[in-house]
């Protein structure tokens, strides 16, 4: 047995969230960010090397030399670790001086302006990070917001991740000051799902829906579940995207092995179908990891699903009644994640349901046959017309055939923690 979650009525009736009218992030942002691999161990030289590698056409797509930048991964973001921790001024700020300006660790980052100029010369944009977690600061006065925004704009950054560890939680103030500066800056709200948009308020371009992701399957699936209510309420849309955190593809953490290739495929596919920003974080210098991930992260059809907008950001529409427990690696004391044994996600990529992407995810510990009845896919035009439905395998970029719309497509032997990525359309 399975229960369907047909969300179309909710999606049509829910109010539309107002977004920043600045032309930014009209599609889910794509790029690379330093945290999931390097944490606080970052330098200007490392960031420049990552920029070079994002822009390098050193791999092939359909026989053509192609870079991550060519595929749309256009922003390279510096995360935590740029600051010089201390006790500054009479108020003992930890990384702002007495006037409220951020204190840069110049031994690690001698020239931010040169760093952002390097990104721009490569055709990239450069992202920064504020309201830091390492040596979190207690300053929440206007002078620190002002100092942050002056530095952000004078250094030439094009985006900023605003975390939730320090005391500067006022996203309206950040947005107003950035707008007043005249510089176009993509704003990421990283308040771990605690500061969400509503029908009339979204002073940022994408926002975390969850706690921090970690490099194992249970964590990825747990974060994914936080997207459904926001998609149902139409609170993920151009200029205001729901974001269950960075991609963990190729990001082992110490002795933890990280995601398998199948889990990486499921992770990337899920982020594509729910219109999440696609922010890589693996060590681009590691050719073994990069080569293994390339067929996934360079899949233009998967990326096209992520970037499409046909009025709905993508969500869950059906799941199994059977529940499974996804455990964490040995040594991690978090409770297991309970989830349906399989879940089906969908996202319209053309108006009127002419083409809909579907992801069939197997969360169980064993392989399974996953059956998709076309009539269960919300808004699918070919099913409504009761004629024929064409099915294409997005991972393989191969047509699988034409099927009776009154019937079903069965994916045989879907591996544990893997996912089948389909495009269903009117022939």
Coordinates of N, CA, C and O in Angstrom, one line a residue, residues 226-303:
X226 N 12.5 18.5 5.0 CA 12.1 19.9 5.5 C 11.6 20.8 4.3 O 11.0 21.8 4.6
X227 N 11.8 20.3 3.1 CA 11.4 21.1 1.9 C 9.9 21.0 1.7 O 9.2 22.0 1.2
X228 N 9.3 19.9 2.0 CA 7.9 19.6 1.5 C 6.9 20.7 1.9 O 6.1 21.2 1.1
X229 N 6.8 21.1 3.2 CA 5.8 22.1 3.6 C 6.0 23.5 2.9 O 5.0 24.2 2.7
X230 N 7.2 23.8 2.6 CA 7.5 25.1 2.0 C 7.1 25.0 0.5 O 6.6 26.0 0.0
X231 N 7.4 23.9 -0.1 CA 6.9 23.8 -1.5 C 5.4 23.8 -1.6 O 4.8 24.4 -2.4
X232 N 4.7 23.1 -0.6 CA 3.3 23.0 -0.6 C 2.7 24.4 -0.4 O 1.6 24.7 -0.9
X233 N 3.4 25.3 0.4 CA 2.9 26.6 0.7 C 3.3 27.6 -0.4 O 3.0 28.8 -0.2
X234 N 4.0 27.2 -1.5 CA 4.5 28.0 -2.5 C 5.4 29.1 -2.0 O 5.5 30.2 -2.4
X235 N 6.3 28.7 -1.1 CA 7.3 29.6 -0.5 C 8.7 29.3 -1.0 O 9.6 29.8 -0.5
X236 N 8.8 28.5 -2.0 CA 10.0 28.3 -2.8 C 9.8 28.6 -4.2 O 9.0 28.0 -4.9
X237 N 10.4 29.7 -4.7 CA 10.1 30.2 -6.0 C 11.2 31.2 -6.5 O 12.1 31.4 -5.7
X238 N 11.1 31.6 -7.7 CA 12.2 32.5 -8.2 C 12.5 33.7 -7.3 O 11.6 34.4 -6.9
X239 N 13.8 33.8 -6.9 CA 14.2 34.9 -6.0 C 14.1 34.6 -4.5 O 14.5 35.4 -3.7
X240 N 13.5 33.4 -4.2 CA 13.3 33.0 -2.8 C 13.2 31.5 -2.7 O 12.2 30.9 -2.5
X241 N 14.4 30.8 -2.8 CA 14.4 29.4 -3.0 C 14.7 28.7 -1.6 O 15.5 29.1 -0.9
X242 N 13.9 27.6 -1.4 CA 14.2 26.7 -0.3 C 15.4 25.9 -0.5 O 15.7 25.5 -1.6
X243 N 16.2 25.8 0.5 CA 17.6 25.2 0.4 C 17.9 24.3 1.6 O 18.1 24.8 2.7
X244 N 17.9 23.0 1.3 CA 18.2 22.0 2.4 C 19.7 21.8 2.7 O 20.1 20.8 3.2
X245 N 20.5 22.8 2.3 CA 22.0 22.9 2.5 C 22.8 22.5 1.3 O 22.3 22.0 0.3
X246 N 24.1 22.6 1.5 CA 25.0 22.3 0.4 C 25.0 20.8 0.0 O 24.6 20.0 0.8
X247 N 25.5 20.6 -1.2 CA 25.7 19.2 -1.6 C 26.8 18.5 -0.9 O 27.9 19.2 -0.7
X248 N 26.6 17.3 -0.5 CA 27.7 16.6 0.2 C 28.4 15.6 -0.7 O 29.2 14.7 -0.2
X249 N 28.2 15.7 -2.0 CA 28.9 14.7 -2.9 C 30.4 14.9 -2.8 O 30.9 16.0 -2.9
X250 N 31.1 13.8 -2.5 CA 32.5 13.8 -2.5 C 33.1 14.4 -1.3 O 34.3 14.9 -1.4
X251 N 32.4 14.5 -0.2 CA 32.9 15.2 1.0 C 33.0 14.3 2.2 O 32.2 14.4 3.1
X252 N 34.0 13.4 2.2 CA 34.2 12.6 3.4 C 34.6 13.5 4.6 O 35.2 14.6 4.3
X253 N 34.3 13.1 5.8 CA 34.6 13.9 6.9 C 35.4 13.1 7.9 O 34.9 12.3 8.7
X254 N 36.7 13.4 7.9 CA 37.6 12.6 8.8 C 37.6 11.2 8.5 O 37.9 10.7 7.4
X255 N 37.2 10.3 9.5 CA 37.2 8.9 9.2 C 35.9 8.4 8.6 O 35.8 7.2 8.3
X256 N 34.9 9.3 8.5 CA 33.6 8.9 7.9 C 33.8 8.9 6.4 O 34.4 9.7 5.7
X257 N 33.3 7.8 5.8 CA 33.5 7.6 4.3 C 32.8 8.5 3.4 O 33.1 8.6 2.2
X258 N 31.7 9.1 3.9 CA 30.9 9.9 3.0 C 29.9 9.1 2.2 O 29.7 7.9 2.5
X259 N 29.2 9.7 1.2 CA 28.2 9.1 0.5 C 28.8 8.1 -0.5 O 29.8 8.4 -1.1
X260 N 28.1 7.0 -0.8 CA 28.4 6.1 -1.9 C 28.0 6.8 -3.2 O 27.4 7.9 -3.2
X261 N 28.5 6.2 -4.3 CA 28.1 6.8 -5.6 C 26.6 6.8 -5.9 O 26.0 7.8 -6.4
X262 N 25.9 5.7 -5.5 CA 24.5 5.7 -5.6 C 23.8 6.7 -4.7 O 22.9 7.4 -5.2
X263 N 24.3 6.9 -3.5 CA 23.7 7.9 -2.6 C 24.0 9.3 -3.1 O 23.1 10.2 -3.0
X264 N 25.1 9.5 -3.7 CA 25.4 10.8 -4.3 C 24.5 11.1 -5.5 O 24.0 12.2 -5.6
X265 N 24.2 10.1 -6.3 CA 23.2 10.2 -7.4 C 21.8 10.6 -6.9 O 21.2 11.5 -7.4
X266 N 21.4 9.9 -5.8 CA 20.1 10.2 -5.2 C 20.1 11.6 -4.6 O 19.1 12.3 -4.8
X267 N 21.1 12.0 -4.0 CA 21.2 13.3 -3.4 C 21.1 14.4 -4.4 O 20.3 15.3 -4.3
X268 N 21.9 14.3 -5.5 CA 21.9 15.3 -6.5 C 20.6 15.3 -7.2 O 20.0 16.4 -7.5
X269 N 20.0 14.2 -7.5 CA 18.7 14.1 -8.2 C 17.6 14.8 -7.3 O 16.8 15.5 -7.9
X270 N 17.6 14.5 -6.0 CA 16.6 15.1 -5.2 C 16.7 16.6 -5.1 O 15.7 17.4 -5.2
X271 N 18.0 17.1 -5.0 CA 18.2 18.6 -5.0 C 17.7 19.2 -6.3 O 17.2 20.3 -6.3
X272 N 17.9 18.5 -7.4 CA 17.5 19.0 -8.7 C 16.0 19.1 -8.7 O 15.4 20.1 -9.2
X273 N 15.3 18.1 -8.3 CA 13.8 18.0 -8.4 C 13.1 19.0 -7.5 O 12.0 19.4 -7.8
X274 N 13.7 19.4 -6.4 CA 13.1 20.3 -5.5 C 13.6 21.7 -5.7 O 13.3 22.6 -4.9
X275 N 14.3 22.0 -6.8 CA 14.8 23.3 -7.1 C 15.7 23.9 -6.1 O 15.7 25.1 -5.9
X276 N 16.4 23.1 -5.4 CA 17.4 23.6 -4.4 C 18.6 24.2 -5.1 O 19.0 23.8 -6.2
X277 N 19.1 25.3 -4.6 CA 20.5 25.7 -5.1 C 21.4 24.5 -5.1 O 21.4 23.7 -4.2
X278 N 22.3 24.5 -6.1 CA 23.2 23.4 -6.3 C 24.6 23.9 -5.9 O 25.3 24.5 -6.8
X279 N 25.0 23.7 -4.7 CA 26.3 24.2 -4.2 C 27.2 23.1 -3.9 O 27.1 22.4 -2.9
X280 N 28.2 22.8 -4.8 CA 29.2 21.8 -4.5 C 30.1 22.2 -3.4 O 30.3 23.4 -3.1
X281 N 30.8 21.2 -2.9 CA 31.8 21.5 -1.8 C 32.9 20.5 -1.7 O 33.7 20.5 -0.7
X282 N 33.1 19.7 -2.7 CA 34.2 18.7 -2.7 C 35.5 19.3 -3.1 O 35.6 20.5 -3.6
X283 N 36.6 18.6 -2.8 CA 37.9 19.1 -3.1 C 38.2 19.0 -4.6 O 38.4 17.9 -5.1
X284 N 38.1 20.1 -5.3 CA 38.3 20.0 -6.8 C 39.6 19.6 -7.2 O 39.8 19.2 -8.4
X285 N 40.6 19.6 -6.3 CA 42.0 19.2 -6.7 C 42.1 17.6 -6.7 O 43.0 17.1 -7.3
X286 N 41.1 17.0 -6.1 CA 41.2 15.5 -6.0 C 40.6 14.9 -7.3 O 39.3 14.9 -7.4
X287 N 41.4 14.5 -8.2 CA 40.9 14.1 -9.5 C 40.1 12.8 -9.4 O 39.2 12.5 -10.2
X288 N 40.4 11.9 -8.4 CA 39.7 10.7 -8.3 C 38.2 11.0 -7.9 O 37.3 10.4 -8.5
X289 N 38.0 11.9 -6.9 CA 36.7 12.2 -6.5 C 36.0 13.0 -7.7 O 34.8 12.7 -8.0
X290 N 36.7 13.9 -8.2 CA 36.1 14.7 -9.3 C 35.7 13.9 -10.5 O 34.6 14.1 -11.1
X291 N 36.5 12.9 -10.9 CA 36.2 12.1 -12.0 C 35.0 11.2 -11.7 O 34.1 11.0 -12.6
X292 N 34.9 10.7 -10.5 CA 33.7 9.9 -10.1 C 32.4 10.6 -10.1 O 31.4 10.1 -10.5
X293 N 32.5 11.9 -9.7 CA 31.3 12.7 -9.6 C 30.9 13.4 -10.9 O 29.7 13.7 -11.1
X294 N 31.8 13.5 -11.8 CA 31.5 14.2 -13.1 C 30.3 13.8 -13.8 O 29.5 14.6 -14.2
X295 N 30.1 12.5 -14.0 CA 28.8 12.1 -14.8 C 27.5 12.6 -14.1 O 26.5 12.7 -14.8
X296 N 27.6 12.7 -12.8 CA 26.4 13.2 -12.0 C 26.3 14.7 -12.1 O 25.2 15.2 -12.6
X297 N 27.3 15.4 -11.8 CA 27.2 16.9 -11.6 C 27.2 17.6 -13.0 O 26.9 18.8 -13.1
X298 N 27.6 16.9 -14.0 CA 27.7 17.5 -15.4 C 26.5 17.0 -16.2 O 26.4 17.4 -17.4
X299 N 25.5 16.3 -15.7 CA 24.4 15.9 -16.4 C 23.5 17.1 -16.7 O 22.8 17.6 -15.9
X300 N 23.5 17.5 -18.0 CA 22.8 18.7 -18.4 C 21.3 18.6 -18.2 O 20.6 19.6 -18.0
X301 N 20.8 17.4 -18.4 CA 19.3 17.2 -18.3 C 18.9 17.3 -16.8 O 17.8 17.9 -16.6
X302 N 19.7 16.8 -15.9 CA 19.4 16.9 -14.5 C 19.4 18.4 -14.1 O 18.6 18.9 -13.4
X303 N 20.5 19.1 -14.5 CA 20.6 20.5 -14.2 C 19.5 21.3 -14.8 O 18.9 22.2 -14.2

